[in-house]
Short mmCIF file of C-alpha atoms and ligand atoms in Angstrom, two decimals:
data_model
loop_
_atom_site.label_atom_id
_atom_site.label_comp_id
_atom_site.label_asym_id
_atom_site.label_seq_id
_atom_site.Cartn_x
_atom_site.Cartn_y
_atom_site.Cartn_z
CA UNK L 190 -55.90 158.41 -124.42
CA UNK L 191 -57.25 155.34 -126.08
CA UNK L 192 -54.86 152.42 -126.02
CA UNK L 193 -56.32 152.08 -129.82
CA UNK L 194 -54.17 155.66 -130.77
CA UNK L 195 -51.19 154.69 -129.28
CA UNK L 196 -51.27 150.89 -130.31
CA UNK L 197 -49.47 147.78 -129.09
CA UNK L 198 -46.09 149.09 -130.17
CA UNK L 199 -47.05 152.63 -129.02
CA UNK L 200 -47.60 151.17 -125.18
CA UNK L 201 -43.95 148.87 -125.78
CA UNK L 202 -42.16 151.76 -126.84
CA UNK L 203 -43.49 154.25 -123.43
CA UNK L 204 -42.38 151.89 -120.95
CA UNK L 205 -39.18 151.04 -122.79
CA UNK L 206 -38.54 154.59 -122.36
CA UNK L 207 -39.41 155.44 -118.98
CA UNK L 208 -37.89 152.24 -117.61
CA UNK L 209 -34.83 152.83 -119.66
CA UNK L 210 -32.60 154.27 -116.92
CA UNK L 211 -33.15 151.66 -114.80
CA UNK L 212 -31.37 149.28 -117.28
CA UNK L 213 -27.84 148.29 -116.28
CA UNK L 214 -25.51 148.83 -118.97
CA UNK L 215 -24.74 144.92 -119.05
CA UNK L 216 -28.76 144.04 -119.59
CA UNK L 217 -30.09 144.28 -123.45
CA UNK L 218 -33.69 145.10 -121.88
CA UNK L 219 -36.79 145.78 -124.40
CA UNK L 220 -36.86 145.73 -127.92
CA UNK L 221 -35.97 142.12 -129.49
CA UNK L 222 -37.35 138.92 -129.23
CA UNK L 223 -35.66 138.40 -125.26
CA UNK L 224 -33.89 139.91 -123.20
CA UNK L 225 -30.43 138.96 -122.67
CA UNK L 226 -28.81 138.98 -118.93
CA UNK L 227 -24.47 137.83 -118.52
CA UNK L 228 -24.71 134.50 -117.21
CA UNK L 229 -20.95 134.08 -116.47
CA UNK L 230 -17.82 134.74 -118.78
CA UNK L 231 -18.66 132.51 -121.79
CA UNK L 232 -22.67 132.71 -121.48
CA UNK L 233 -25.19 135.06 -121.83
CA UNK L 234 -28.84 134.36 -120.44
CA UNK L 235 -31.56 135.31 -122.87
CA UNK L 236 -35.19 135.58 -121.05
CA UNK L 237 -38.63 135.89 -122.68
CA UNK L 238 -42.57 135.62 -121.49
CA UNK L 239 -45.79 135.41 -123.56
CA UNK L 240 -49.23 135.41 -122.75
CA UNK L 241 -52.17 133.25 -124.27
CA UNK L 242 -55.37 134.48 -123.21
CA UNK L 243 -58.76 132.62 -124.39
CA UNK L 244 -60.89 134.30 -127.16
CA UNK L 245 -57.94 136.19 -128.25
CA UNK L 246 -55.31 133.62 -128.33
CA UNK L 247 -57.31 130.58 -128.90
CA UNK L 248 -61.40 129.45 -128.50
CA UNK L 249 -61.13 126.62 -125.58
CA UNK L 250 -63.19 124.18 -128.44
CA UNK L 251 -61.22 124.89 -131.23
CA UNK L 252 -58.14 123.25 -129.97
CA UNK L 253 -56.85 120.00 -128.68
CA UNK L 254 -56.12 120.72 -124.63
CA UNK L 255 -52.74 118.47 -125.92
CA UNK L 256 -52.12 121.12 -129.04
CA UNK L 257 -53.29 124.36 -126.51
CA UNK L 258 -50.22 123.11 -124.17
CA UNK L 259 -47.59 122.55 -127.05
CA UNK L 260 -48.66 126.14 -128.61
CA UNK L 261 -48.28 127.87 -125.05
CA UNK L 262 -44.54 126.49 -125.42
CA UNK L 263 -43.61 126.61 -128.54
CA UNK L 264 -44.78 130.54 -129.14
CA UNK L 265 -42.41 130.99 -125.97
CA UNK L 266 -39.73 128.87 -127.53
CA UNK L 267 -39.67 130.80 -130.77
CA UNK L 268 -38.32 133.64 -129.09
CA UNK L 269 -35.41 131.67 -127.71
CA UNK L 270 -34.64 130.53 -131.51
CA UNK L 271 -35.32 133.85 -132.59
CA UNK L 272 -31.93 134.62 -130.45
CA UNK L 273 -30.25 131.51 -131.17
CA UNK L 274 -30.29 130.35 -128.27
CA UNK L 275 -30.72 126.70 -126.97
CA UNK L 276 -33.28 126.80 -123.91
CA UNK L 277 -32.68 126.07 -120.67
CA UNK L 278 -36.14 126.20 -118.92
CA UNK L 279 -39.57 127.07 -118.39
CA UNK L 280 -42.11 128.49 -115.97
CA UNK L 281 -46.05 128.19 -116.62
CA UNK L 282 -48.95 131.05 -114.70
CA UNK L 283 -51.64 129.70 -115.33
CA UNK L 284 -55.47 131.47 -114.70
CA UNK L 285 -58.04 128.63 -114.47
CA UNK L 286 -62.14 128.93 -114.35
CA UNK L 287 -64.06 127.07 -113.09
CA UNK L 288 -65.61 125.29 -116.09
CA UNK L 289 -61.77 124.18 -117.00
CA UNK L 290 -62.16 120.21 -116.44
CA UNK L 291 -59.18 118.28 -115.20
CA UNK L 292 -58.88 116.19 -118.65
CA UNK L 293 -58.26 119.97 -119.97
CA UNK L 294 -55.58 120.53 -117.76
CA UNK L 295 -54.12 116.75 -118.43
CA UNK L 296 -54.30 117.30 -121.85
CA UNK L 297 -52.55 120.49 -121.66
CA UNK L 298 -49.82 119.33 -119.92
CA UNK L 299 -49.37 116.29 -122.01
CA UNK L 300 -48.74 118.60 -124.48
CA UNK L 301 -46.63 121.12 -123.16
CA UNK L 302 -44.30 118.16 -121.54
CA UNK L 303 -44.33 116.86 -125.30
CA UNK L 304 -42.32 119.91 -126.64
CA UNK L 305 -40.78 120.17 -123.06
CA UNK L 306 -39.25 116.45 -124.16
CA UNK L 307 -38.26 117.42 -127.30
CA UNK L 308 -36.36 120.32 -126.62
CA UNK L 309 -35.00 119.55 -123.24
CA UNK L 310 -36.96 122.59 -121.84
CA UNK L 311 -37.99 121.53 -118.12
CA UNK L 312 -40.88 122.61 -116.39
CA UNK L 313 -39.06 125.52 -113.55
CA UNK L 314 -41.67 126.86 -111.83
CA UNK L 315 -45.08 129.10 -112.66
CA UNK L 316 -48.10 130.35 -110.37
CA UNK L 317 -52.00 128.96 -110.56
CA UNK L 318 -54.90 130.69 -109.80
CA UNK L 319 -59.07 131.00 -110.85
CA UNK L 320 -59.51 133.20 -113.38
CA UNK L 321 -63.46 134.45 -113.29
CA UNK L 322 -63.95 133.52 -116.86
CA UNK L 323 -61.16 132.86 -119.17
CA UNK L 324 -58.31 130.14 -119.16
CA UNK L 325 -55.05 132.48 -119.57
CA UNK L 326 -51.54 130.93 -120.03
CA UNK L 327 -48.51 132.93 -119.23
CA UNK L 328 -44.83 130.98 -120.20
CA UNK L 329 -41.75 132.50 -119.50
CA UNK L 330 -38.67 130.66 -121.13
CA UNK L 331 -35.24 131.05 -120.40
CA UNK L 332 -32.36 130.26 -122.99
CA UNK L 333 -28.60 130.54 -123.27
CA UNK L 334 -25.85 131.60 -125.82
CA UNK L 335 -22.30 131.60 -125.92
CA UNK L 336 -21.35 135.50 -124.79
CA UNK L 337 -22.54 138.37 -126.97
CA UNK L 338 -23.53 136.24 -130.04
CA UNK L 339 -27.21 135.92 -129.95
CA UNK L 340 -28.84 137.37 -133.11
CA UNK L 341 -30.09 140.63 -132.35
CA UNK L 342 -32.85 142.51 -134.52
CA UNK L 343 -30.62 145.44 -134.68
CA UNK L 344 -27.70 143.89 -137.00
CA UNK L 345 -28.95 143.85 -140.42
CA UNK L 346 -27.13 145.73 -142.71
CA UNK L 347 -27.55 147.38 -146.25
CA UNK L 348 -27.26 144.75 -149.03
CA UNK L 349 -27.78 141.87 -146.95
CA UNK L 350 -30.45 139.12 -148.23
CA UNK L 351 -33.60 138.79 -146.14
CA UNK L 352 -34.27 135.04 -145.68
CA UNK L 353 -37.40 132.70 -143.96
CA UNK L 354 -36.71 129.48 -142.74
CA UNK L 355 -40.48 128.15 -143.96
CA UNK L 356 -43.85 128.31 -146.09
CA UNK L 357 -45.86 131.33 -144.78
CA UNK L 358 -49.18 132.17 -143.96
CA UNK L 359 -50.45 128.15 -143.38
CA UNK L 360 -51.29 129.32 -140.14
CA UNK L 361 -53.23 132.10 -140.46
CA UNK L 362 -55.28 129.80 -143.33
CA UNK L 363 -55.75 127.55 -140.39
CA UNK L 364 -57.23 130.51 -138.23
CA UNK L 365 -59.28 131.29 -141.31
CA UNK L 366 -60.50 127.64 -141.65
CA UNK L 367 -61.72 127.60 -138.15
CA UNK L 368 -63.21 130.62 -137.88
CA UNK L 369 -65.43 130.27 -141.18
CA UNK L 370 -66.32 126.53 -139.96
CA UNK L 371 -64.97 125.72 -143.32
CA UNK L 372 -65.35 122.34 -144.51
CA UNK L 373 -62.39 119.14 -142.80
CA UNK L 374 -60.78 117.51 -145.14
CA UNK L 375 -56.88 116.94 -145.31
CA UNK L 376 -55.92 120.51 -146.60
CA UNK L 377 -58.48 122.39 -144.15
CA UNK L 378 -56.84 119.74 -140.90
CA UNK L 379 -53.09 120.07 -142.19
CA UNK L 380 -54.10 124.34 -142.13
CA UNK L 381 -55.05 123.71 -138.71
CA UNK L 382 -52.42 121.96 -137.46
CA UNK L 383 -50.10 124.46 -138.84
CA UNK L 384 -52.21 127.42 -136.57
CA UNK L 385 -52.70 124.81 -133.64
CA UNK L 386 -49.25 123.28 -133.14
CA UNK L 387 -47.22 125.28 -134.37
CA UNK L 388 -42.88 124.32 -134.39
CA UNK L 389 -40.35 126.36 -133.18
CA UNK L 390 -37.12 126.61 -135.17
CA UNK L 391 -34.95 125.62 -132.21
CA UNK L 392 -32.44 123.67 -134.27
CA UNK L 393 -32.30 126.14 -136.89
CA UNK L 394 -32.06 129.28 -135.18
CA UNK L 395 -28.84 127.82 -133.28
CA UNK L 396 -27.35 126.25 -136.90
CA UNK L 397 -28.13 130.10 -137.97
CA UNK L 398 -26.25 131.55 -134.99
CA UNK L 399 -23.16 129.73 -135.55
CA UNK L 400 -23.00 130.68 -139.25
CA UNK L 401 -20.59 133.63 -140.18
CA UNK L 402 -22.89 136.07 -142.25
CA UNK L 403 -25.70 135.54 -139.92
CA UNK L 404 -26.83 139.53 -138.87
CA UNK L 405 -29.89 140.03 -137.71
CA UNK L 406 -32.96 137.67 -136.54
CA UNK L 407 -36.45 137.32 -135.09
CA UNK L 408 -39.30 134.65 -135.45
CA UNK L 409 -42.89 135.72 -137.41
CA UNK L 410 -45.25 135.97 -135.47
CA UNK L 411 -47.77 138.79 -136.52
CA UNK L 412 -47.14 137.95 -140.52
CA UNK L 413 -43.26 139.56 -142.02
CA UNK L 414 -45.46 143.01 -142.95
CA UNK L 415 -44.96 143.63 -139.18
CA UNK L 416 -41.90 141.89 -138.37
CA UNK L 417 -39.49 142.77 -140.88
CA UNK L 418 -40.55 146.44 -139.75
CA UNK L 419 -38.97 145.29 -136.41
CA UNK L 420 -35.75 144.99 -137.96
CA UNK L 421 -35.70 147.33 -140.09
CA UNK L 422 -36.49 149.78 -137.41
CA UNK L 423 -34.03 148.42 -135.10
CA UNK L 424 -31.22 148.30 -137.77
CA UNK L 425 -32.09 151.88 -139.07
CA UNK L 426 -32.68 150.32 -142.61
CA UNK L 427 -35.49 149.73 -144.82
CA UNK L 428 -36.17 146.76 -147.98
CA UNK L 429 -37.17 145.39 -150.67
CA UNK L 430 -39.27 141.98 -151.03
CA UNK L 431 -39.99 139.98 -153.88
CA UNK L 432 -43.93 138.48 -153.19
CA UNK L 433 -42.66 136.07 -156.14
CA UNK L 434 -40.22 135.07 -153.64
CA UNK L 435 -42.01 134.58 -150.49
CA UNK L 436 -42.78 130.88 -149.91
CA UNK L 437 -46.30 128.88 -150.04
CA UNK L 438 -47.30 125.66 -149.41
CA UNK L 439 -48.85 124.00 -152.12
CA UNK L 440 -51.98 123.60 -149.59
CA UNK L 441 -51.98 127.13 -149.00
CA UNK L 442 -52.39 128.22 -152.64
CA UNK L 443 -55.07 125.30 -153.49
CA UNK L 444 -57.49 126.33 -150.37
CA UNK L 445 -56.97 130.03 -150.97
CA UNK L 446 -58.16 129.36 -154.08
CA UNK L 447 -61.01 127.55 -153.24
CA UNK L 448 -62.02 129.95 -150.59
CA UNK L 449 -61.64 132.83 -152.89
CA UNK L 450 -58.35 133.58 -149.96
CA UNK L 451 -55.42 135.85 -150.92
CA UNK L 452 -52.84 133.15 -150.10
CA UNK L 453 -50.03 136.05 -150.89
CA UNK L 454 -51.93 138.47 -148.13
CA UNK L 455 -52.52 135.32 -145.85
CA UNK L 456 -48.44 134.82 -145.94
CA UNK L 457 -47.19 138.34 -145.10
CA UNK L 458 -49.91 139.49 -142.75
CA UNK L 459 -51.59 136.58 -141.04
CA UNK L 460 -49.06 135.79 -138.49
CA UNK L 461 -48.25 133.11 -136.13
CA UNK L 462 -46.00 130.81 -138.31
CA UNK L 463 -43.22 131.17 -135.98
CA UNK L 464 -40.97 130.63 -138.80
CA UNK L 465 -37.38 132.64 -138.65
CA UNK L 466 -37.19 135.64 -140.55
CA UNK L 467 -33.16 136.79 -141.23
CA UNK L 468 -30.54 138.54 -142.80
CA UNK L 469 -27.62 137.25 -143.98
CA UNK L 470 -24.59 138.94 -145.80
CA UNK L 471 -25.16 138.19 -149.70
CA UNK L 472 -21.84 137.03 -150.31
CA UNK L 473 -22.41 134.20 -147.76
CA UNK L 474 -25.87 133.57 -148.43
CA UNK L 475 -25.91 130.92 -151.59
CA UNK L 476 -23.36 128.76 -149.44
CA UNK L 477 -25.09 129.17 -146.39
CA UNK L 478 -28.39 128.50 -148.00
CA UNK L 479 -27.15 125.10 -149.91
CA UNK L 480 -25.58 123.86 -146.23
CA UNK L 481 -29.15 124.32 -144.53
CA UNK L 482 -30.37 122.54 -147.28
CA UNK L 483 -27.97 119.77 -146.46
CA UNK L 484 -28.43 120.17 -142.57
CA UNK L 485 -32.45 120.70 -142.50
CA UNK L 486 -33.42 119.01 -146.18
CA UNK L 487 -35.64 122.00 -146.58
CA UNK L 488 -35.04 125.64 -148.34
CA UNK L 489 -33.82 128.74 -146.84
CA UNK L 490 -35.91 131.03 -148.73
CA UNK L 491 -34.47 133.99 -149.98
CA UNK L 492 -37.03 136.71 -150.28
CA UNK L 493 -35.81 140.07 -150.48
CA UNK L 494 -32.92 142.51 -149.65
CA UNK L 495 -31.98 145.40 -147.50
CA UNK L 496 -30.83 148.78 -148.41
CA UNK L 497 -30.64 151.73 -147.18
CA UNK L 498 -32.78 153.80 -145.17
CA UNK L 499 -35.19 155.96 -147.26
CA UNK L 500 -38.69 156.90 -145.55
CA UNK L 501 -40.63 153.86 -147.13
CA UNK L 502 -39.28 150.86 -145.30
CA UNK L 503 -40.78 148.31 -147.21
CA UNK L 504 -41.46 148.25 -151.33
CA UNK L 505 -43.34 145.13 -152.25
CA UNK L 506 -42.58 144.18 -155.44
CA UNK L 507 -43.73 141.10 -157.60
CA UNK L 508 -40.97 140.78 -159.70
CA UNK L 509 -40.50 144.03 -161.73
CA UNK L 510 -43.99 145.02 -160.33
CA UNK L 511 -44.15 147.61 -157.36
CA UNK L 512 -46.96 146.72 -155.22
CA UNK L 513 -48.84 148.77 -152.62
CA UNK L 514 -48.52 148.27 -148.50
CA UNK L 515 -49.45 144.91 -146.75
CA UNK L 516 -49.92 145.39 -142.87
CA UNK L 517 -49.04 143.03 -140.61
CA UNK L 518 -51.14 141.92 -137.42
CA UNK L 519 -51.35 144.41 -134.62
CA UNK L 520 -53.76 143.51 -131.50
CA UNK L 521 -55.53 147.04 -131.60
P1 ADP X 885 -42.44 139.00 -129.48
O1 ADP X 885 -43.56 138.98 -130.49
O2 ADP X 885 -41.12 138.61 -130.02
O3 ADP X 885 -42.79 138.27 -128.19
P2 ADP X 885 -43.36 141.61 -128.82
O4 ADP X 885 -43.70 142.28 -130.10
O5 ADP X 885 -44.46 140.98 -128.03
O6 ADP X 885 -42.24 140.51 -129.09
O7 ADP X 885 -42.60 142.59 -127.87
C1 ADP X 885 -41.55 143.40 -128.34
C2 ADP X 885 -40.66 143.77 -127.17
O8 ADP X 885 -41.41 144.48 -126.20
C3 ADP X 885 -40.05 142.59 -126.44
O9 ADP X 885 -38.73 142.94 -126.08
C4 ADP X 885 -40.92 142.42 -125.24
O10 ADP X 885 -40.24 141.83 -124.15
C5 ADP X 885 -41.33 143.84 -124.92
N1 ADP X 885 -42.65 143.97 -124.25
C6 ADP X 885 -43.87 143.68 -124.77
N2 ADP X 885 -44.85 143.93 -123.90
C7 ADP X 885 -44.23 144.38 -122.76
C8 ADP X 885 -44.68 144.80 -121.46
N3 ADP X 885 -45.98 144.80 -121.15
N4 ADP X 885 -43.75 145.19 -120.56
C9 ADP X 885 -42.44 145.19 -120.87
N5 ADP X 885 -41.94 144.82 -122.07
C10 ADP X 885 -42.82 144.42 -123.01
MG1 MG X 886 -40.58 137.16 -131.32
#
């Protein structure tokens, strides 16, 4: 069979299962954003890897070598805030060709020592090798949490509000902006900074973590069409989101305009903002909304709400509107 029929999520799910009995009872294997492994009596490891390969990923002249090392980490480090979890280290594979030049491979590590520096994630370990044709980066990270408290996709529960920590859908402008050679000026760069250097939520996802209400959480990475499906899934529930609600940058809505772009599509199915997506217990969530305010000076936006299961698991709505499907990003 194709991998096309049975899709990314298709080939997760059939290893998941056959590997499933090999899982200690202790281990949370597949299925959120890391794994998490007992560290001792207080801690709990949480473990996660990604893999950047060129001309999927990224095109090698398209980004900074500084900004293609800071991505390689941060994509990696969203994970770890996904759990909120505070990291602990990381280890870089790298497969070089032979037309990488060594002010490539400076660059790169400039920038991954950058966001190395400014999360206090050191640099464990990795493996090099030549790749025949294509730089690919693999990153593993490794975070910890106090015992049994990371934020699991699984914990959402009817009634709660679904919340993002940022504007969506900059960074899948940014892609668009690059890949259309559209025209540089300070909208078009700041979209491409956004796609190119993109910040995990470290701080947040650990402020999130330690706030009763808190239930479920994972970062966006292939647009909240896809992700929120995740948790839903996972937490046997399904939604309701209010497109009014969803949060765009003022950039975002002036270029999509321009560009004839539908910023609202661009925010739930683009991808790769590496915001936090969330759920949070509505009785908590004004108060702990106002105090991330006061912690972050930015909005926790509140975009939708979970209910109960029923075989649609996302409406769309636009106010009193129902809208049709969005689909999020999905490599096949
Ligand atoms: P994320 O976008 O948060 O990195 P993914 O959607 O890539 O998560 O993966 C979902 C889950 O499937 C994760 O728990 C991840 O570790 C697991 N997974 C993905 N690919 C593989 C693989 N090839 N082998 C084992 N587990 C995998
Ligand atoms: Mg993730």
């Amino acid at each position: 069979m194709d991998i096309k029929e049975i899709g990314e999520f298709g080939f997760i799910e059939q290893i998941a299962d056959r590997f499933k009995s090999l899982v200690p009872k202790s281990i949370y294997g597949i299925g959120d954003d890391c794994a998490i492994i007992p560290a001792n009596e207080t801690e709990d490891f949480v473990v996660s890897t990604d893999l950047l390969i060129e001309g999927v990923h990224f095109l090698r002249d398209k980004i900074t070598p500084f900004n293609l090392g800071y991505k390689s980490l941060a994509v990696n480090l969203s994970d770890i805030a996904a759990m909120g979890a505070e990291p602990v280290g990381a280890f870089l594979s790298i497969g070089i060709p032979k037309d990488c030049s060594s002010e490539l491979l400076d660059g790169f590590t400039e920038g991954f020592m950058a966001l190395s520096q400014k999360h206090d994630t050191p640099l464990l370990g990795g493996d090099t090798t030549k790749s025949l044709r294509d730089l690919m980066i693999n990153v593993t990270v490794i975070g910890k949490c106090p015992k049994e408290k990371a934020l699991l996709r699984s914990s959402a529960k009817a009634r709660d509000v679904i919340a993002v920590t940022g504007n969506l859908g900059d960074s899948a402008a940014g892609l668009n902006v690059i890949l259309n050679n559209a025209e540089l000026n300070s909208d078009t760069k700041h979209l491409i900074e956004k796609h190119n250097k993109p910040e995990p939520q470290i701080n947040e996802g650990l402020w999130l973590a330690k706030q009763n209400g808190v239930h479920a959480m994972m970062d966006i990475s292939d647009g909240i069409a896809s992700d929120l499906n995740h948790i839903l899934k996972a937490s046997e529930k399904s939604a309701v989101v209010d497109l009014q609600k969803v949060p765009v940058s003022e950039i975002l809505s002036r270029t999509a305009k321009k560009y004839d772009w539908n910023a609202a599509e661009l925010a739930v199915s683009g991808g790769e903002d590496y915001e936090l997506l969330l759920t949070i217990s509505a009785e908590c969530a004004t108060d702990i909304a106002q105090q991330f305010y006061a912690e972050f000076g930015k909005p926790l936006h509140i975009i939708g709400e979970v209910k109960a299961p029923v075989e649609k698991a996302i409406q769309w709505v636009s106010g009193e509107e129902k809208l049709p499907d969005f689909k999020g990003f999905n490599h096949y």
